[in-house]
Coordinates of C-alpha atoms and ligand atoms in Angstrom, one line a residue:
M1 CA 0.0 0.0 0.0
T2 CA 1.2 3.5 -0.8
Y3 CA 0.2 6.3 1.5
F4 CA 1.8 9.3 -0.3
N5 CA 1.2 9.4 -4.0
I6 CA 4.3 11.4 -4.8
D7 CA 7.9 11.0 -5.9
K8 CA 10.7 11.5 -3.5
V9 CA 10.8 15.3 -2.8
S10 CA 13.9 16.7 -4.4
Y11 CA 15.7 20.0 -4.4
E12 CA 14.6 22.2 -7.3
G13 CA 15.9 25.6 -6.1
P14 CA 14.3 28.9 -5.1
T15 CA 12.6 29.5 -8.4
S16 CA 10.7 26.2 -8.6
T17 CA 6.9 26.5 -8.5
N18 CA 6.4 22.8 -7.8
P19 CA 5.0 22.6 -4.2
F20 CA 6.4 19.1 -3.7
S21 CA 10.0 20.3 -4.1
F22 CA 12.6 21.8 -1.8
K23 CA 13.4 25.4 -2.7
Y24 CA 16.3 25.8 -0.2
Y25 CA 17.0 22.4 1.4
N26 CA 19.6 20.7 -0.6
A27 CA 20.5 17.7 1.6
D28 CA 24.0 16.9 0.4
E29 CA 25.2 20.5 -0.2
K30 CA 28.0 21.5 2.1
I31 CA 27.6 24.5 4.3
G32 CA 31.0 25.0 5.9
D33 CA 32.4 21.5 6.8
K34 CA 29.1 19.6 7.0
T35 CA 26.2 18.9 4.6
M36 CA 22.8 20.5 5.2
K37 CA 21.5 17.1 6.3
E38 CA 24.3 16.7 8.9
H39 CA 23.7 20.2 10.3
L40 CA 19.9 20.0 10.4
R41 CA 19.2 16.5 11.6
F42 CA 15.4 16.8 10.9
S43 CA 12.9 14.6 12.7
V44 CA 9.2 13.8 12.3
A45 CA 7.0 14.1 15.4
Y46 CA 4.8 10.9 15.3
W47 CA 2.1 12.5 17.4
H48 CA 1.3 15.5 15.2
T49 CA 1.9 13.9 11.8
F50 CA 0.6 10.4 12.3
T51 CA -1.5 10.2 15.4
A52 CA -3.4 13.6 15.7
D53 CA -6.7 14.1 14.1
L54 CA -6.6 17.9 14.1
S55 CA -9.4 18.3 16.6
D56 CA -9.4 21.5 18.7
P57 CA -11.4 22.5 21.8
F58 CA -14.2 23.8 19.5
G59 CA -14.5 21.0 17.0
V60 CA -13.9 17.4 16.0
G61 CA -10.9 16.2 14.0
T62 CA -10.8 17.1 10.4
A63 CA -7.8 15.0 9.3
Q64 CA -8.4 12.6 6.5
R65 CA -6.1 9.6 6.8
D66 CA -6.0 6.3 5.0
W67 CA -6.0 4.5 8.4
D68 CA -9.0 6.3 9.9
D69 CA -11.4 3.3 9.6
L70 CA -9.1 0.5 10.9
D71 CA -9.3 -1.0 14.3
E72 CA -6.8 0.3 16.9
M73 CA -4.0 -2.2 16.5
D74 CA -4.2 -2.2 12.6
K75 CA -4.2 1.6 12.7
A76 CA -1.0 1.5 14.8
K77 CA 0.6 -0.8 12.2
A78 CA -0.6 1.3 9.3
R79 CA 0.9 4.4 10.9
V80 CA 4.3 2.6 11.1
E81 CA 4.2 1.7 7.4
A82 CA 3.1 5.3 6.6
I83 CA 5.8 7.1 8.6
F84 CA 8.6 5.0 7.1
E85 CA 7.3 5.8 3.6
F86 CA 7.0 9.4 4.6
M87 CA 10.6 9.5 5.8
D88 CA 11.8 7.9 2.6
K89 CA 10.0 10.4 0.4
T90 CA 10.9 13.5 2.4
G91 CA 14.5 12.4 3.1
I92 CA 14.0 12.9 6.8
E93 CA 16.3 10.6 8.8
Y94 CA 14.9 10.8 12.3
F95 CA 11.6 10.5 14.2
C96 CA 10.3 11.0 17.7
F97 CA 7.3 9.6 19.7
H98 CA 5.5 9.3 23.0
D99 CA 4.5 5.7 24.0
V100 CA 0.8 6.4 23.4
D101 CA 1.4 7.7 19.9
I102 CA 2.6 4.4 18.5
A103 CA 0.3 1.8 20.2
P104 CA -3.1 1.8 21.8
E105 CA -3.4 1.8 25.6
G106 CA -4.8 -1.5 26.9
K107 CA -7.2 -2.0 29.8
T108 CA -4.2 -2.7 32.1
L109 CA -0.6 -1.5 32.1
A110 CA 0.5 -5.1 31.1
E111 CA -1.8 -4.9 28.1
T112 CA -0.4 -1.6 27.1
N113 CA 3.1 -2.9 27.4
A114 CA 2.2 -5.9 25.2
N115 CA 0.9 -3.6 22.5
L116 CA 4.0 -1.6 22.7
D117 CA 6.1 -4.7 22.3
I118 CA 4.3 -5.7 19.1
I119 CA 4.6 -2.2 17.5
T120 CA 8.2 -1.6 18.6
D121 CA 9.1 -4.9 17.0
L122 CA 7.6 -3.7 13.8
I123 CA 9.4 -0.3 14.1
K124 CA 12.7 -2.0 14.8
E125 CA 12.3 -4.1 11.7
K126 CA 11.6 -1.0 9.6
M127 CA 14.6 0.8 11.2
D128 CA 16.9 -2.0 10.4
A129 CA 15.7 -2.2 6.8
T130 CA 15.8 1.6 6.1
G131 CA 18.6 3.0 8.4
K132 CA 16.1 5.6 9.8
K133 CA 16.8 6.5 13.4
L134 CA 15.0 7.4 16.6
L135 CA 16.0 10.9 17.7
W136 CA 14.1 10.5 21.0
N137 CA 11.1 8.9 22.6
T138 CA 9.2 9.9 25.8
A139 CA 6.4 8.7 27.9
N140 CA 3.0 10.6 27.7
N141 CA 2.3 11.2 31.4
F142 CA -0.3 13.9 30.9
T143 CA -3.3 12.7 28.7
H144 CA -4.9 10.0 30.9
E145 CA -7.1 11.2 33.7
R146 CA -4.9 9.5 36.3
F147 CA -2.4 12.4 35.7
V148 CA -4.9 15.0 36.7
H149 CA -2.9 16.1 39.7
G150 CA 0.5 15.6 38.0
A151 CA 2.7 12.6 37.3
A152 CA 6.0 12.5 39.1
T153 CA 4.6 15.5 41.1
S154 CA 1.2 14.0 41.7
S155 CA -0.2 14.3 45.2
H156 CA -0.8 10.5 45.1
A157 CA 2.0 8.0 45.5
D158 CA 0.3 5.4 43.2
V159 CA 0.4 7.9 40.4
F160 CA 4.1 8.5 41.0
A161 CA 4.5 4.7 40.8
Y162 CA 2.5 4.4 37.6
T163 CA 4.5 7.2 36.0
A164 CA 7.7 5.4 37.0
A165 CA 6.4 2.2 35.3
K166 CA 5.7 4.1 32.1
V167 CA 9.0 5.8 32.0
K168 CA 10.7 2.5 32.8
K169 CA 9.0 0.9 29.8
S170 CA 9.9 3.9 27.6
L171 CA 13.5 3.7 28.6
E172 CA 13.5 0.0 27.6
I173 CA 12.0 1.0 24.3
A174 CA 14.7 3.7 23.9
K175 CA 17.4 1.0 24.5
K176 CA 15.7 -1.4 22.1
L177 CA 15.4 1.2 19.3
D178 CA 18.8 2.9 20.0
A179 CA 17.3 6.3 20.7
E180 CA 19.9 9.0 20.6
N181 CA 18.0 11.0 23.4
F182 CA 15.2 10.6 25.9
V183 CA 12.8 13.5 26.6
F184 CA 11.0 14.6 29.7
W185 CA 8.4 17.2 29.1
G186 CA 6.6 18.1 32.4
G187 CA 3.0 17.8 31.0
R188 CA 1.0 18.0 34.2
E189 CA 4.0 18.9 36.5
G190 CA 2.8 22.2 37.8
Y191 CA -0.1 23.7 39.8
E192 CA -3.2 25.8 39.8
S193 CA -3.2 27.1 43.4
L194 CA -0.4 27.2 46.0
L195 CA -3.1 27.1 48.7
N196 CA -3.7 23.4 48.0
T197 CA -0.2 22.5 46.8
D198 CA 3.0 21.3 48.6
M199 CA 5.4 22.8 46.0
K200 CA 8.5 21.7 48.0
L201 CA 7.4 18.1 48.2
E202 CA 6.4 18.0 44.6
L203 CA 9.7 19.4 43.4
D204 CA 11.7 17.1 45.7
N205 CA 9.7 14.2 44.3
L206 CA 10.4 15.3 40.8
A207 CA 14.1 15.2 41.5
R208 CA 13.8 11.8 43.1
F209 CA 12.0 10.6 40.0
F210 CA 14.7 11.9 37.7
K211 CA 17.4 10.2 39.8
M212 CA 15.6 6.9 39.6
A213 CA 15.2 7.3 35.9
K214 CA 18.9 7.9 35.4
A215 CA 19.7 4.9 37.7
Y216 CA 17.5 2.7 35.6
A217 CA 19.0 3.9 32.3
D218 CA 22.4 3.1 33.7
E219 CA 21.2 -0.3 34.9
I220 CA 19.9 -1.3 31.4
G221 CA 22.8 0.4 29.6
F222 CA 20.9 3.1 27.8
T223 CA 23.4 5.8 27.0
G224 CA 21.2 8.3 25.1
Q225 CA 21.2 11.9 26.3
F226 CA 18.5 12.9 28.8
L227 CA 16.6 16.1 27.9
I228 CA 14.2 18.3 29.8
E229 CA 11.8 20.3 27.6
P230 CA 10.8 23.6 29.4
K231 CA 7.4 25.2 28.9
P232 CA 5.9 27.9 31.0
K233 CA 2.1 27.4 30.9
E234 CA -0.4 25.1 29.3
P235 CA -1.7 22.8 30.6
T236 CA -1.2 24.1 34.2
S237 CA -1.2 27.8 34.9
H238 CA 2.2 27.4 36.5
Q239 CA 4.5 24.7 35.0
Y240 CA 7.5 23.8 37.1
D241 CA 9.9 23.7 34.1
T242 CA 9.0 27.2 33.1
D243 CA 12.0 28.1 31.0
V244 CA 15.7 27.1 30.7
A245 CA 16.9 29.3 33.5
T246 CA 14.3 27.9 36.0
A247 CA 14.8 24.3 35.0
H248 CA 18.6 24.8 35.1
A249 CA 18.4 26.1 38.7
F250 CA 16.2 23.1 39.6
L251 CA 18.8 20.7 38.1
Q252 CA 21.7 22.4 39.9
K253 CA 19.8 22.4 43.2
Y254 CA 19.4 18.6 43.0
G255 CA 22.8 17.8 41.5
L256 CA 21.3 16.7 38.2
E257 CA 23.0 19.3 35.9
D258 CA 25.4 16.7 34.4
V259 CA 22.6 14.2 33.7
F260 CA 20.4 16.5 31.5
K261 CA 20.5 18.9 28.7
F262 CA 17.6 20.9 27.3
N263 CA 15.2 20.3 24.4
I264 CA 14.2 23.8 23.5
E265 CA 10.9 24.4 21.7
A266 CA 10.4 27.7 19.9
N267 CA 6.8 28.2 20.8
H268 CA 7.5 27.4 24.5
A269 CA 10.2 30.0 24.5
T270 CA 7.8 32.7 23.3
L271 CA 5.1 31.6 25.7
A272 CA 7.7 32.1 28.5
G273 CA 8.1 35.7 27.4
H274 CA 11.5 35.1 25.8
T275 CA 12.7 34.8 22.3
F276 CA 13.6 31.4 20.9
Q277 CA 17.2 32.7 20.5
H278 CA 17.3 33.7 24.2
E279 CA 16.5 30.2 25.3
L280 CA 19.0 28.7 22.9
R281 CA 21.7 31.2 24.1
Y282 CA 21.0 30.6 27.8
A283 CA 21.3 26.9 27.3
R284 CA 24.4 27.2 25.0
D285 CA 26.2 29.5 27.5
N286 CA 25.7 26.8 30.1
D287 CA 26.7 23.9 27.9
M288 CA 23.1 22.6 28.2
L289 CA 21.8 22.9 24.6
G290 CA 20.8 19.4 23.6
S291 CA 18.0 19.4 21.0
V292 CA 15.3 21.5 19.5
D293 CA 11.6 21.2 18.9
A294 CA 11.3 23.2 15.8
N295 CA 8.0 25.1 15.4
Q296 CA 6.6 28.6 15.8
G297 CA 3.8 30.3 17.7
H298 CA 1.4 32.8 16.2
P299 CA 2.0 36.4 17.2
L300 CA -1.7 37.0 17.7
L301 CA -2.4 33.9 19.8
G302 CA -1.3 33.3 23.4
W303 CA -1.1 29.5 23.4
D304 CA 1.0 26.7 21.9
T305 CA -0.1 26.8 18.3
D306 CA 2.7 24.5 17.2
E307 CA 2.9 25.9 13.6
F308 CA 5.5 24.6 11.2
P309 CA 8.4 27.1 11.1
S310 CA 8.3 29.4 8.2
D311 CA 9.7 32.6 9.6
V312 CA 13.2 32.9 8.2
Y313 CA 14.2 35.7 10.6
E314 CA 13.6 33.3 13.5
T315 CA 15.2 30.2 11.9
T316 CA 18.3 32.4 11.1
L317 CA 18.7 33.5 14.7
A318 CA 18.1 29.9 15.8
M319 CA 20.7 28.5 13.4
Y320 CA 23.1 31.2 14.5
E321 CA 23.0 29.8 18.1
I322 CA 23.1 26.2 16.9
L323 CA 26.1 26.8 14.7
K324 CA 27.9 28.6 17.5
N325 CA 27.1 25.6 19.7
G326 CA 29.0 23.4 17.3
G327 CA 25.7 21.8 16.2
L328 CA 23.1 19.8 18.1
T329 CA 24.4 16.2 17.8
P330 CA 23.2 13.9 19.3
G331 CA 20.1 16.2 19.3
G332 CA 18.3 17.4 16.2
L333 CA 15.5 19.6 14.8
N334 CA 12.3 17.8 15.6
F335 CA 9.2 19.2 13.9
D336 CA 6.9 19.4 17.0
A337 CA 4.4 21.1 14.7
K338 CA 1.0 20.3 13.1
P339 CA -0.9 21.3 10.0
R340 CA -3.6 23.9 10.6
R341 CA -7.1 22.3 11.0
T342 CA -7.9 23.5 7.5
S343 CA -5.0 21.6 6.0
F344 CA -6.6 18.2 6.5
A345 CA -5.4 16.3 3.4
Q346 CA -2.8 13.5 3.8
E347 CA -0.5 15.3 1.3
D348 CA -0.5 18.4 3.6
L349 CA 1.8 16.4 5.9
V350 CA 4.4 16.5 3.2
L351 CA 3.9 20.2 2.4
T352 CA 4.1 21.2 6.0
H353 CA 7.5 19.5 6.4
I354 CA 8.7 21.1 3.1
V355 CA 8.1 24.7 4.4
G356 CA 9.8 23.8 7.7
M357 CA 12.8 22.2 6.2
D358 CA 13.2 25.0 3.6
A359 CA 12.9 27.7 6.4
F360 CA 15.7 26.0 8.4
A361 CA 17.9 25.4 5.4
L362 CA 17.7 29.1 4.5
G363 CA 18.3 30.0 8.1
L364 CA 21.4 27.8 8.1
R365 CA 22.8 29.4 5.0
V366 CA 22.2 32.9 6.3
A367 CA 23.6 32.2 9.8
H368 CA 26.7 30.5 8.4
K369 CA 27.4 33.5 6.2
M370 CA 26.8 35.9 9.2
I371 CA 29.3 34.0 11.3
E372 CA 31.9 33.7 8.5
D373 CA 31.8 37.5 8.0
R374 CA 32.1 38.2 11.7
F375 CA 30.1 41.4 11.3
F376 CA 28.2 40.9 14.5
E377 CA 31.1 39.2 16.3
D378 CA 33.3 42.3 15.7
I379 CA 30.6 44.5 17.1
V380 CA 30.4 42.4 20.3
D381 CA 34.2 42.4 20.6
N382 CA 34.4 46.1 20.2
K383 CA 31.5 46.7 22.6
Y384 CA 33.3 44.8 25.5
A385 CA 36.9 45.9 24.6
S386 CA 37.3 47.7 27.9
Y387 CA 37.3 44.4 29.7
K388 CA 40.4 43.2 27.8
E389 CA 43.0 45.5 29.4
G390 CA 43.7 47.5 32.5
L391 CA 41.1 47.5 35.3
G392 CA 38.5 45.8 33.0
A393 CA 40.9 42.8 32.7
K394 CA 41.3 42.8 36.5
I395 CA 37.5 42.6 36.8
V396 CA 37.2 39.6 34.6
N397 CA 40.2 37.9 36.2
D398 CA 38.7 38.4 39.7
T399 CA 41.8 40.3 40.8
T400 CA 40.3 43.6 41.9
S401 CA 38.3 44.9 44.8
F402 CA 35.6 47.5 45.7
A403 CA 38.4 49.7 47.2
E404 CA 40.4 49.7 44.0
L405 CA 37.3 50.2 41.8
E406 CA 36.3 53.2 44.0
A407 CA 39.8 54.7 43.7
H408 CA 39.5 54.4 39.9
A409 CA 36.0 55.8 39.9
L410 CA 37.0 58.8 42.0
E411 CA 39.6 59.8 39.3
L412 CA 37.1 59.5 36.4
G413 CA 35.8 62.5 34.5
D414 CA 32.8 62.0 32.1
I415 CA 32.7 58.4 30.8
D416 CA 32.8 58.2 27.1
L417 CA 30.1 55.7 25.9
E418 CA 29.3 54.7 22.4
S419 CA 25.9 54.3 20.8
D420 CA 24.8 50.7 20.2
R421 CA 23.5 51.7 16.7
L422 CA 20.9 49.0 17.1
E423 CA 19.3 49.9 13.9
V424 CA 22.4 49.1 12.0
I425 CA 22.1 45.5 13.4
K426 CA 18.5 45.3 12.3
S427 CA 19.2 46.7 8.8
R428 CA 22.2 44.4 8.4
I429 CA 20.4 41.2 9.3
N430 CA 17.7 42.1 6.7
Q431 CA 20.4 42.5 4.1
Y432 CA 21.8 39.1 5.0
I433 CA 18.4 37.4 4.7
L434 CA 17.3 39.2 1.6
T435 CA 20.7 38.9 -0.3
I436 CA 21.0 35.2 0.3
N437 CA 17.4 34.8 -0.6
N438 CA 18.0 36.4 -4.0
E439 CA 21.3 34.7 -4.6
G440 CA 19.6 31.3 -4.1
Ligands
XUL1 C1 4.0 19.9 24.4 C2 5.2 19.4 23.8 C3 5.3 17.9 23.8 C4 6.8 17.5 24.0 C5 6.9 16.0 24.3 O1 3.8 21.3 24.3 O2 5.9 20.1 23.2 O3 4.8 17.4 22.7 O4 7.6 17.8 23.0 O5 6.1 15.5 25.3
CO2 CO1 7.7 19.8 22.2

């Protein structure tokens, strides 16, 4: 059976009018010392692309899929066939999933695990045959009603235990399928009111949970990178892993900072009141940038719209940070993004990925050129030049004191400061984006 009635999507360049072609993503073209494919490490999110039906709080699902009428287990098998055909046709090498995306939940945990065994056997067979790889998997500890008060931060110890059992199984799957990473997104880990919440106990328990997860990964020999995915709100009004800085402080408090890195999602960053670039920079500066959930929010909407990335300005700034990080390996760019409810046809799944891959390919090309030219780097070097010599050098070398600084200040006349000329920066980045766009 064929699910996508198209040829393999190929690079046709910026002037192509064929919607089923790449305009900017040219997989084997070298940008610097790596090919685009090696830089970008694209991944398909199973849940949005193969499991979701595009329902929203106001209406039923609109997605039209070939597997809609099958029973649950056959549906799960059809989706495996479909995603491997999809990865072949789009040239995407990686995929990601939650446990519940790939196999139906049974009446008991044992039944659920048996379903997972059947489907992961099938996935493994396909992976072995095609060379496609699992970027990361995770356990969905937020959809089922048992997680209403949280999962590892639930007020009920039985829920804590159930969560542990699900993560244990998911770690076994990660090991079986050679996942390069393992993600923890704190779906229900947060609160609505502090008047009925023991925040300290919940956070202590979360740390205990992470320590046990790491111990189990070590026990079974799973060596993939552990990732925390911060998000500030939705579903709870206060999520514990609000942003990178908050989650980093949590990890440091509990001595877990060497166990984890961050999976940074663009739409989560903007919900937190940051830019995507800020979150990437904060993680990079702390050697904590692990992987990326590539999507974008909508400027007019205040929730997690999970749109496919198309804004080249944003992908450029993201790739600027990623290149300066030396890449993302073993992480990647996972399209945690969904078609709009109005884009319900099966072929829309291909078109959404094309716009996302092209936007990041263009961002990569622009960011690489920006870094090569050192235009912005030279501005930064110049801006902080006073810390390279004299008293400034003493400050950064920790060899001065308040008394010496006061003596220096007392001798100062007017301090000569330079304008940032911020508008030159804004104008220059437009030039970079538009020039490369025209050059193709
Ligand atoms: C939710 C979200 C999740 C995580 C994995 O906003 O981003 O899909 O990426 O649980
Ligand atoms: Co995500």
